[in-house]
PDB file of C-alpha atoms in Angstrom:
ATOM      1  CA  MET K 886      70.095  84.586 113.536  1.00  0.00           C
ATOM      2  CA  LYS K 887      73.018  83.279 115.611  1.00  0.00           C
ATOM      3  CA  PHE K 888      75.170  83.169 112.465  1.00  0.00           C
ATOM      4  CA  LEU K 889      74.427  86.859 111.789  1.00  0.00           C
ATOM      5  CA  GLN K 890      75.379  87.742 115.356  1.00  0.00           C
ATOM      6  CA  ILE K 891      78.682  85.917 114.942  1.00  0.00           C
ATOM      7  CA  LEU K 892      79.403  87.686 111.669  1.00  0.00           C
ATOM      8  CA  PHE K 893      78.557  91.062 113.196  1.00  0.00           C
ATOM      9  CA  THR K 894      80.896  90.320 116.096  1.00  0.00           C
ATOM     10  CA  THR K 895      83.662  89.285 113.700  1.00  0.00           C
ATOM     11  CA  VAL K 896      83.349  92.457 111.636  1.00  0.00           C
ATOM     12  CA  SER K 897      83.231  94.579 114.787  1.00  0.00           C
ATOM     13  CA  LEU K 898      86.403  92.964 116.114  1.00  0.00           C
ATOM     14  CA  LEU K 899      88.211  93.434 112.825  1.00  0.00           C
ATOM     15  CA  ALA K 900      87.131  97.067 112.551  1.00  0.00           C
ATOM     16  CA  ALA K 901      88.218  97.793 116.115  1.00  0.00           C
ATOM     17  CA  ALA K 902      91.565  96.008 115.839  1.00  0.00           C
ATOM     18  CA  PRO K 903      94.547  98.232 115.141  1.00  0.00           C
ATOM     19  CA  ALA K 904      96.461  97.440 111.973  1.00  0.00           C
ATOM     20  CA  VAL K 905      99.744  95.750 112.760  1.00  0.00           C
ATOM     21  CA  ALA K 906     102.618  97.741 111.344  1.00  0.00           C
ATOM     22  CA  HIS K 907     104.550  96.227 108.451  1.00  0.00           C
ATOM     23  CA  ASP K 908     106.293  97.244 105.269  1.00  0.00           C
ATOM     24  CA  GLU K 909     103.436  97.363 102.756  1.00  0.00           C
ATOM     25  CA  GLU K 910     105.876  97.581  99.850  1.00  0.00           C
ATOM     26  CA  THR K 911     107.265  94.091 100.507  1.00  0.00           C
ATOM     27  CA  LEU K 912     103.752  92.608 100.362  1.00  0.00           C
ATOM     28  CA  LYS K 913     102.569  94.232  97.097  1.00  0.00           C
ATOM     29  CA  GLU K 914     103.974  91.470  94.867  1.00  0.00           C
ATOM     30  CA  ALA K 915     104.076  87.699  95.350  1.00  0.00           C
ATOM     31  CA  PRO K 916     105.827  86.047  96.989  1.00  0.00           C
ATOM     32  CA  PRO K 917     105.671  88.169 100.137  1.00  0.00           C
ATOM     33  CA  GLY K 918     108.713  86.544 101.795  1.00  0.00           C
ATOM     34  CA  GLU K 919     109.158  85.186 105.295  1.00  0.00           C
ATOM     35  CA  PRO K 920     107.287  84.326 107.442  1.00  0.00           C
ATOM     36  CA  TYR K 921     104.630  83.751 104.751  1.00  0.00           C
ATOM     37  CA  VAL K 922     104.317  80.397 102.987  1.00  0.00           C
ATOM     38  CA  LYS K 923     102.256  79.555  99.926  1.00  0.00           C
ATOM     39  CA  VAL K 924      99.131  77.779 101.149  1.00  0.00           C
ATOM     40  CA  SER K 925      99.068  75.400  98.164  1.00  0.00           C
ATOM     41  CA  ASP K 926     102.593  74.217  99.063  1.00  0.00           C
ATOM     42  CA  ALA K 927     101.484  73.349 102.612  1.00  0.00           C
ATOM     43  CA  LEU K 928      97.967  72.000 102.042  1.00  0.00           C
ATOM     44  CA  PRO K 929      96.165  69.957  99.362  1.00  0.00           C
ATOM     45  CA  LEU K 930      94.661  73.065  97.712  1.00  0.00           C
ATOM     46  CA  PRO K 931      95.058  74.428  94.181  1.00  0.00           C
ATOM     47  CA  GLU K 932      97.659  77.144  93.630  1.00  0.00           C
ATOM     48  CA  PHE K 933      94.958  79.607  92.516  1.00  0.00           C
ATOM     49  CA  ILE K 934      91.548  79.405  94.189  1.00  0.00           C
ATOM     50  CA  PRO K 935      88.818  81.227  92.238  1.00  0.00           C
ATOM     51  CA  SER K 936      87.497  84.145  94.323  1.00  0.00           C
ATOM     52  CA  LEU K 937      90.506  84.001  96.675  1.00  0.00           C
ATOM     53  CA  GLY K 938      93.555  83.868  94.383  1.00  0.00           C
ATOM     54  CA  THR K 939      96.977  82.538  95.307  1.00  0.00           C
ATOM     55  CA  LEU K 940      97.151  82.543  99.089  1.00  0.00           C
ATOM     56  CA  PHE K 941     100.098  83.048 101.417  1.00  0.00           C
ATOM     57  CA  VAL K 942      99.918  82.825 105.229  1.00  0.00           C
ATOM     58  CA  ASP K 943     102.199  83.030 108.236  1.00  0.00           C
ATOM     59  CA  PRO K 944     101.612  79.606 109.864  1.00  0.00           C
ATOM     60  CA  GLU K 945     101.872  81.216 113.317  1.00  0.00           C
ATOM     61  CA  THR K 946      98.676  83.211 112.644  1.00  0.00           C
ATOM     62  CA  LEU K 947      96.424  80.241 111.849  1.00  0.00           C
ATOM     63  CA  PRO K 948      93.539  79.737 111.745  1.00  0.00           C
ATOM     64  CA  ALA K 949      92.465  83.382 111.357  1.00  0.00           C
ATOM     65  CA  GLY K 950      95.320  84.616 109.207  1.00  0.00           C
ATOM     66  CA  PRO K 951      95.733  87.041 107.531  1.00  0.00           C
ATOM     67  CA  PHE K 952      95.915  85.171 104.257  1.00  0.00           C
ATOM     68  CA  LEU K 953      97.434  87.392 101.580  1.00  0.00           C
ATOM     69  CA  ALA K 954      95.579  86.893  98.289  1.00  0.00           C
ATOM     70  CA  TYR K 955      97.407  87.553  95.018  1.00  0.00           C
ATOM     71  CA  ASP K 956      95.966  87.643  91.495  1.00  0.00           C
ATOM     72  CA  HIS K 957      97.393  85.742  88.494  1.00  0.00           C
ATOM     73  CA  ASP K 958      99.961  88.519  87.937  1.00  0.00           C
ATOM     74  CA  GLY K 959     101.225  88.302  91.523  1.00  0.00           C
ATOM     75  CA  LYS K 960      99.604  91.578  92.642  1.00  0.00           C
ATOM     76  CA  LEU K 961      98.282  91.746  96.221  1.00  0.00           C
ATOM     77  CA  SER K 962      94.525  91.992  95.772  1.00  0.00           C
ATOM     78  CA  ALA K 963      92.995  91.107  99.131  1.00  0.00           C
ATOM     79  CA  THR K 964      93.594  90.186 102.732  1.00  0.00           C
ATOM     80  CA  VAL K 965      91.485  87.247 103.920  1.00  0.00           C
ATOM     81  CA  TYR K 966      90.629  86.107 107.445  1.00  0.00           C
ATOM     82  CA  MET K 967      89.132  82.700 108.225  1.00  0.00           C
ATOM     83  CA  THR K 968      87.539  82.813 111.655  1.00  0.00           C
ATOM     84  CA  PRO K 969      86.087  79.518 112.997  1.00  0.00           C
ATOM     85  CA  LEU K 970      82.479  80.034 114.079  1.00  0.00           C
ATOM     86  CA  GLU K 971      82.784  77.657 117.033  1.00  0.00           C
ATOM     87  CA  GLU K 972      85.738  79.607 118.412  1.00  0.00           C
ATOM     88  CA  LEU K 973      83.856  82.897 118.059  1.00  0.00           C
ATOM     89  CA  GLN K 974      80.833  81.382 119.809  1.00  0.00           C
ATOM     90  CA  ASN K 975      83.115  80.257 122.636  1.00  0.00           C
ATOM     91  CA  GLY K 976      84.438  83.787 123.099  1.00  0.00           C
ATOM     92  CA  THR K 977      87.695  83.702 121.158  1.00  0.00           C
ATOM     93  CA  ALA K 978      88.655  87.169 119.955  1.00  0.00           C
ATOM     94  CA  TYR K 979      91.017  87.774 117.060  1.00  0.00           C
ATOM     95  CA  ASP K 980      92.564  91.096 117.999  1.00  0.00           C
ATOM     96  CA  GLY K 981      95.299  93.049 116.272  1.00  0.00           C
ATOM     97  CA  LEU K 982      95.168  91.130 112.988  1.00  0.00           C
ATOM     98  CA  SER K 983      97.518  92.535 110.397  1.00  0.00           C
ATOM     99  CA  ILE K 984      96.497  93.561 106.889  1.00  0.00           C
ATOM    100  CA  GLY K 985      98.244  93.250 103.561  1.00  0.00           C
ATOM    101  CA  SER K 986      97.529  96.842 102.553  1.00  0.00           C
ATOM    102  CA  HIS K 987      96.038  99.834 104.303  1.00  0.00           C
ATOM    103  CA  THR K 988      93.924 100.560 101.229  1.00  0.00           C
ATOM    104  CA  VAL K 989      90.572  98.761 101.387  1.00  0.00           C
ATOM    105  CA  SER K 990      87.976  99.360  98.670  1.00  0.00           C
ATOM    106  CA  GLY K 991      85.417  96.745  99.726  1.00  0.00           C
ATOM    107  CA  VAL K 992      84.687  93.885 102.109  1.00  0.00           C
ATOM    108  CA  ASP K 993      82.912  90.545 101.608  1.00  0.00           C
ATOM    109  CA  ILE K 994      81.930  88.205 104.447  1.00  0.00           C
ATOM    110  CA  TYR K 995      80.620  84.739 103.784  1.00  0.00           C
ATOM    111  CA  TYR K 996      80.206  81.302 105.327  1.00  0.00           C
ATOM    112  CA  ASN K 997      82.487  78.368 104.516  1.00  0.00           C
ATOM    113  CA  ALA K 998      81.713  74.830 105.722  1.00  0.00           C
ATOM    114  CA  GLY K 999      85.411  73.964 106.008  1.00  0.00           C
ATOM    115  CA  HIS K1000      88.362  73.016 103.810  1.00  0.00           C
ATOM    116  CA  PRO K1001      91.949  71.791 104.260  1.00  0.00           C
ATOM    117  CA  GLY K1002      93.714  74.068 106.716  1.00  0.00           C
ATOM    118  CA  VAL K1003      90.537  75.393 108.355  1.00  0.00           C
ATOM    119  CA  ASP K1004      88.443  72.236 108.627  1.00  0.00           C
ATOM    120  CA  LYS K1005      85.631  73.582 110.806  1.00  0.00           C
ATOM    121  CA  PRO K1006      82.837  75.914 109.666  1.00  0.00           C
ATOM    122  CA  HIS K1007      84.126  79.464 109.541  1.00  0.00           C
ATOM    123  CA  ALA K1008      83.531  82.909 108.129  1.00  0.00           C
ATOM    124  CA  HIS K1009      85.689  84.282 105.334  1.00  0.00           C
ATOM    125  CA  VAL K1010      86.257  88.004 105.751  1.00  0.00           C
ATOM    126  CA  VAL K1011      87.805  89.394 102.561  1.00  0.00           C
ATOM    127  CA  LEU K1012      89.244  92.923 102.391  1.00  0.00           C
ATOM    128  CA  TYR K1013      89.747  93.964  98.756  1.00  0.00           C
ATOM    129  CA  HIS K1014      92.610  96.376  98.158  1.00  0.00           C
ATOM    130  CA  ASP K1015      91.405  98.058  94.967  1.00  0.00           C
ATOM    131  CA  ALA K1016      88.224  98.411  92.931  1.00  0.00           C
ATOM    132  CA  ASP K1017      89.194  95.698  90.407  1.00  0.00           C
ATOM    133  CA  ALA K1018      90.558  93.156  92.903  1.00  0.00           C
ATOM    134  CA  LYS K1019      87.402  91.058  93.239  1.00  0.00           C
ATOM    135  CA  GLY K1020      87.198  90.612  89.475  1.00  0.00           C
ATOM    136  CA  ARG K1021      90.874  89.639  89.160  1.00  0.00           C
ATOM    137  CA  LEU K1022      90.505  87.027  91.904  1.00  0.00           C
ATOM    138  CA  ALA K1023      87.353  85.558  90.355  1.00  0.00           C
ATOM    139  CA  GLU K1024      89.146  84.533  87.162  1.00  0.00           C
TER     140      GLU K1024
END
């Protein structure tokens, strides 16, 4: 039950947060340029992670992100947030998170026990940017 409350709070915060302005055109194709770095170049993770794609992040925005998720063809497919559950339980708010694209066709939220870069249990919040994005990232 507590986990569901945390997820609800996370989604509510993300929905209420204003989108940070940026040039969407520069993010449509990988690599997105500075300040983003390829996650697999900075951490012991594969270049393409099934269900998430090739990830880029601005190190200053860790741990929440946004992580920009690109498919095998380098097309921006999703924006991913990784919000540590412990921090949410302790009252941390992640306000004003930016997004890779203002077009969102679907959202997935799921638990992750931890991995390099975000070692503690956290929620993945994935905003898909077109109807086929989830399928392209799954491959």
